[in-house]
Amino acid sequence: MAPNQPAVKRPSGFLWLSVLLTFIWFAANSSFAVGALATGALISVVLAYMFTRKPGAWRDVRLSPGRLYHFVLYTGVFLVELVRANINMMRYVYAPRINIDPGIVRIRTRLKTPVGRLALANSIALTPGSLVIDIDGDSLFVHWLDVKTTDPDEATRAIAGAFEEHLRKTFG
């Protein structure tokens, strides 16, 4: 290739994100009507375009059967953890005396990609009782409703352990 010619531009995660969003739309919509499928596909393509316009965050996202498998496993783990966290919050709400120790803990992640870290932060924030307030490099600072430990390794296992392995195999 000549030095003046531009390199062929890869889709930068556009295709992967379009397929993923379309799959989520189909699963959430529960309808195979042509209009619903076309609407979902169109919305997914538009959203994928908007999110991948700046390719820096999505350039490391690759589509493969193994990554899709781990994303499905992650979704299952997330749903289990979501139910578990909601039941735990229900215990706090209905307890005659609330005995909690709120605080901010630092956890370390092994996730390398911005999308993987974003998915982990959202997973933590969506489970009741915890909220990510800052991401700094490989550290996430989490407000935890009932701090069990301040050791970063133990806190990482308690807060992010269920999600992190599947997210690492999905996003890197």
mmCIF file of C-alpha atoms in Angstrom:
data_model
loop_
_atom_site.group_PDB
_atom_site.id
_atom_site.type_symbol
_atom_site.label_atom_id
_atom_site.label_comp_id
_atom_site.label_asym_id
_atom_site.label_seq_id
_atom_site.Cartn_x
_atom_site.Cartn_y
_atom_site.Cartn_z
ATOM 1 C CA MET A 1 0.000 0.000 0.000
ATOM 2 C CA ALA A 2 1.301 3.429 -0.906
ATOM 3 C CA PRO A 3 2.109 5.806 1.963
ATOM 4 C CA ASN A 4 -0.480 8.369 0.756
ATOM 5 C CA GLN A 5 -3.418 5.957 0.718
ATOM 6 C CA PRO A 6 -5.598 5.822 3.801
ATOM 7 C CA ALA A 7 -5.844 2.510 5.601
ATOM 8 C CA VAL A 8 -9.093 0.590 5.328
ATOM 9 C CA LYS A 9 -11.259 1.671 8.230
ATOM 10 C CA ARG A 10 -12.724 -1.102 10.409
ATOM 11 C CA PRO A 11 -16.220 -0.742 11.842
ATOM 12 C CA SER A 12 -14.831 -0.064 15.364
ATOM 13 C CA GLY A 13 -17.427 -2.099 17.197
ATOM 14 C CA PHE A 14 -20.357 -0.709 15.212
ATOM 15 C CA LEU A 15 -21.446 -4.119 13.931
ATOM 16 C CA TRP A 16 -20.982 -5.801 17.322
ATOM 17 C CA LEU A 17 -22.931 -3.102 19.137
ATOM 18 C CA SER A 18 -25.697 -3.096 16.508
ATOM 19 C CA VAL A 19 -26.155 -6.858 16.848
ATOM 20 C CA LEU A 20 -26.063 -6.686 20.643
ATOM 21 C CA LEU A 21 -28.617 -3.856 20.855
ATOM 22 C CA THR A 22 -30.874 -5.599 18.331
ATOM 23 C CA PHE A 23 -30.708 -8.816 20.371
ATOM 24 C CA ILE A 24 -31.608 -6.914 23.552
ATOM 25 C CA TRP A 25 -34.502 -5.221 21.740
ATOM 26 C CA PHE A 26 -35.858 -8.565 20.518
ATOM 27 C CA ALA A 27 -35.542 -10.122 23.979
ATOM 28 C CA ALA A 28 -37.232 -7.199 25.718
ATOM 29 C CA ASN A 29 -39.953 -6.678 23.107
ATOM 30 C CA SER A 30 -41.148 -10.318 22.880
ATOM 31 C CA SER A 31 -42.753 -9.662 19.516
ATOM 32 C CA PHE A 32 -41.842 -10.965 16.102
ATOM 33 C CA ALA A 33 -44.089 -8.554 14.219
ATOM 34 C CA VAL A 34 -42.286 -7.126 11.200
ATOM 35 C CA GLY A 35 -42.861 -3.536 12.326
ATOM 36 C CA ALA A 36 -41.447 -4.187 15.797
ATOM 37 C CA LEU A 37 -38.409 -6.009 14.391
ATOM 38 C CA ALA A 38 -37.701 -3.262 11.854
ATOM 39 C CA THR A 39 -38.106 -0.552 14.480
ATOM 40 C CA GLY A 40 -35.745 -2.355 16.856
ATOM 41 C CA ALA A 41 -33.132 -2.917 14.177
ATOM 42 C CA LEU A 42 -33.320 0.725 13.063
ATOM 43 C CA ILE A 43 -33.056 2.077 16.619
ATOM 44 C CA SER A 44 -30.152 -0.298 17.315
ATOM 45 C CA VAL A 45 -28.238 0.837 14.231
ATOM 46 C CA VAL A 46 -28.795 4.523 15.075
ATOM 47 C CA LEU A 47 -27.683 4.036 18.689
ATOM 48 C CA ALA A 48 -24.652 1.980 17.621
ATOM 49 C CA TYR A 49 -23.662 4.719 15.186
ATOM 50 C CA MET A 50 -24.007 7.393 17.871
ATOM 51 C CA PHE A 51 -21.928 5.408 20.365
ATOM 52 C CA THR A 52 -19.201 4.434 17.913
ATOM 53 C CA ARG A 53 -18.709 7.784 16.198
ATOM 54 C CA LYS A 54 -15.715 8.319 18.437
ATOM 55 C CA PRO A 55 -14.072 4.921 18.031
ATOM 56 C CA GLY A 56 -11.635 5.107 20.955
ATOM 57 C CA ALA A 57 -13.825 3.303 23.476
ATOM 58 C CA TRP A 58 -15.193 0.646 21.129
ATOM 59 C CA ARG A 59 -12.096 -0.212 19.100
ATOM 60 C CA ASP A 60 -11.207 -3.212 21.284
ATOM 61 C CA VAL A 61 -14.689 -4.749 21.210
ATOM 62 C CA ARG A 62 -14.686 -7.847 19.021
ATOM 63 C CA LEU A 63 -17.535 -10.164 18.071
ATOM 64 C CA SER A 64 -16.956 -13.870 18.550
ATOM 65 C CA PRO A 65 -19.005 -16.837 19.736
ATOM 66 C CA GLY A 66 -16.935 -17.070 22.926
ATOM 67 C CA ARG A 67 -17.487 -13.415 23.788
ATOM 68 C CA LEU A 68 -21.195 -13.696 23.064
ATOM 69 C CA TYR A 69 -21.357 -16.806 25.287
ATOM 70 C CA HIS A 70 -19.703 -14.958 28.173
ATOM 71 C CA PHE A 71 -22.000 -11.962 27.646
ATOM 72 C CA VAL A 72 -25.011 -14.269 28.013
ATOM 73 C CA LEU A 73 -23.451 -15.777 31.154
ATOM 74 C CA TYR A 74 -22.751 -12.284 32.488
ATOM 75 C CA THR A 75 -26.398 -11.350 31.888
ATOM 76 C CA GLY A 76 -27.510 -14.358 33.934
ATOM 77 C CA VAL A 77 -25.064 -13.561 36.732
ATOM 78 C CA PHE A 78 -26.190 -9.928 36.711
ATOM 79 C CA LEU A 79 -29.849 -10.916 37.035
ATOM 80 C CA VAL A 80 -29.074 -13.269 39.939
ATOM 81 C CA GLU A 81 -27.034 -10.567 41.701
ATOM 82 C CA LEU A 82 -29.786 -8.016 41.059
ATOM 83 C CA VAL A 83 -32.382 -10.242 42.732
ATOM 84 C CA ARG A 84 -29.994 -11.029 45.592
ATOM 85 C CA ALA A 85 -29.256 -7.327 46.186
ATOM 86 C CA ASN A 86 -32.959 -6.442 46.113
ATOM 87 C CA ILE A 87 -33.747 -9.140 48.679
ATOM 88 C CA ASN A 88 -30.920 -7.827 50.851
ATOM 89 C CA MET A 89 -32.303 -4.282 50.585
ATOM 90 C CA MET A 90 -35.737 -5.597 51.504
ATOM 91 C CA ARG A 91 -34.205 -7.022 54.701
ATOM 92 C CA TYR A 92 -32.874 -3.585 55.585
ATOM 93 C CA VAL A 93 -36.204 -1.911 54.882
ATOM 94 C CA TYR A 94 -38.285 -4.341 56.938
ATOM 95 C CA ALA A 95 -35.820 -4.822 59.789
ATOM 96 C CA PRO A 96 -37.023 -3.379 63.101
ATOM 97 C CA ARG A 97 -33.563 -1.885 63.649
ATOM 98 C CA ILE A 98 -31.251 -1.000 60.787
ATOM 99 C CA ASN A 99 -27.645 -1.809 61.525
ATOM 100 C CA ILE A 100 -25.537 -0.576 58.599
ATOM 101 C CA ASP A 101 -22.063 0.835 58.167
ATOM 102 C CA PRO A 102 -22.076 2.971 54.981
ATOM 103 C CA GLY A 103 -18.829 4.121 53.443
ATOM 104 C CA ILE A 104 -16.681 4.481 50.364
ATOM 105 C CA VAL A 105 -14.362 1.642 49.433
ATOM 106 C CA ARG A 106 -11.793 1.282 46.695
ATOM 107 C CA ILE A 107 -11.904 -1.758 44.477
ATOM 108 C CA ARG A 108 -9.430 -2.734 41.778
ATOM 109 C CA THR A 109 -10.454 -4.149 38.448
ATOM 110 C CA ARG A 110 -8.511 -6.267 35.992
ATOM 111 C CA LEU A 111 -10.616 -4.962 33.098
ATOM 112 C CA LYS A 112 -8.474 -3.109 30.568
ATOM 113 C CA THR A 113 -10.984 -1.606 28.140
ATOM 114 C CA PRO A 114 -13.093 1.492 28.827
ATOM 115 C CA VAL A 115 -16.238 -0.387 27.765
ATOM 116 C CA GLY A 116 -15.485 -3.228 30.187
ATOM 117 C CA ARG A 117 -14.949 -0.786 33.052
ATOM 118 C CA LEU A 118 -18.126 1.071 32.124
ATOM 119 C CA ALA A 119 -20.096 -2.198 32.097
ATOM 120 C CA LEU A 120 -18.671 -3.107 35.518
ATOM 121 C CA ALA A 121 -19.459 0.324 36.965
ATOM 122 C CA ASN A 122 -23.020 0.142 35.641
ATOM 123 C CA SER A 123 -23.456 -3.388 36.974
ATOM 124 C CA ILE A 124 -22.383 -2.249 40.426
ATOM 125 C CA ALA A 125 -24.546 0.879 40.298
ATOM 126 C CA LEU A 126 -27.634 -1.035 39.149
ATOM 127 C CA THR A 127 -27.500 -3.459 42.075
ATOM 128 C CA PRO A 128 -29.073 -1.816 45.129
ATOM 129 C CA GLY A 129 -26.742 -0.988 47.988
ATOM 130 C CA SER A 130 -23.771 0.194 45.948
ATOM 131 C CA LEU A 131 -22.917 3.079 43.673
ATOM 132 C CA VAL A 132 -19.731 3.831 41.733
ATOM 133 C CA ILE A 133 -18.755 7.441 42.351
ATOM 134 C CA ASP A 134 -15.409 7.586 40.527
ATOM 135 C CA ILE A 135 -13.202 5.570 38.188
ATOM 136 C CA ASP A 136 -9.471 6.267 38.295
ATOM 137 C CA GLY A 137 -7.342 3.927 36.194
ATOM 138 C CA ASP A 138 -7.896 0.402 37.463
ATOM 139 C CA SER A 139 -9.619 1.623 40.651
ATOM 140 C CA LEU A 140 -13.308 2.181 41.201
ATOM 141 C CA PHE A 141 -14.512 4.073 44.243
ATOM 142 C CA VAL A 142 -17.808 2.620 45.416
ATOM 143 C CA HIS A 143 -20.267 3.912 47.988
ATOM 144 C CA TRP A 144 -21.294 0.720 49.764
ATOM 145 C CA LEU A 145 -24.360 0.773 51.987
ATOM 146 C CA ASP A 146 -22.971 -1.756 54.448
ATOM 147 C CA VAL A 147 -19.171 -1.905 54.320
ATOM 148 C CA LYS A 148 -17.998 -5.418 55.178
ATOM 149 C CA THR A 149 -14.303 -4.748 54.567
ATOM 150 C CA THR A 150 -12.017 -1.890 53.555
ATOM 151 C CA ASP A 151 -9.352 -4.172 52.074
ATOM 152 C CA PRO A 152 -9.385 -3.462 48.297
ATOM 153 C CA ASP A 153 -8.940 -7.133 47.328
ATOM 154 C CA GLU A 154 -11.706 -8.402 49.600
ATOM 155 C CA ALA A 155 -13.994 -5.516 48.633
ATOM 156 C CA THR A 156 -13.355 -6.299 44.954
ATOM 157 C CA ARG A 157 -14.360 -9.928 45.478
ATOM 158 C CA ALA A 158 -17.481 -8.918 47.410
ATOM 159 C CA ILE A 159 -18.677 -6.163 45.073
ATOM 160 C CA ALA A 160 -17.369 -6.970 41.588
ATOM 161 C CA GLY A 161 -16.328 -10.599 41.802
ATOM 162 C CA ALA A 162 -19.490 -12.023 40.276
ATOM 163 C CA PHE A 163 -19.365 -9.750 37.215
ATOM 164 C CA GLU A 164 -15.713 -9.210 36.489
ATOM 165 C CA GLU A 165 -14.637 -12.566 35.026
ATOM 166 C CA HIS A 166 -17.399 -12.668 32.405
ATOM 167 C CA LEU A 167 -16.918 -8.979 31.569
ATOM 168 C CA ARG A 168 -13.177 -9.583 31.134
ATOM 169 C CA LYS A 169 -13.857 -12.417 28.701
ATOM 170 C CA THR A 170 -16.461 -10.316 26.882
ATOM 171 C CA PHE A 171 -14.807 -6.891 26.690
ATOM 172 C CA GLY A 172 -11.182 -7.461 27.731
#
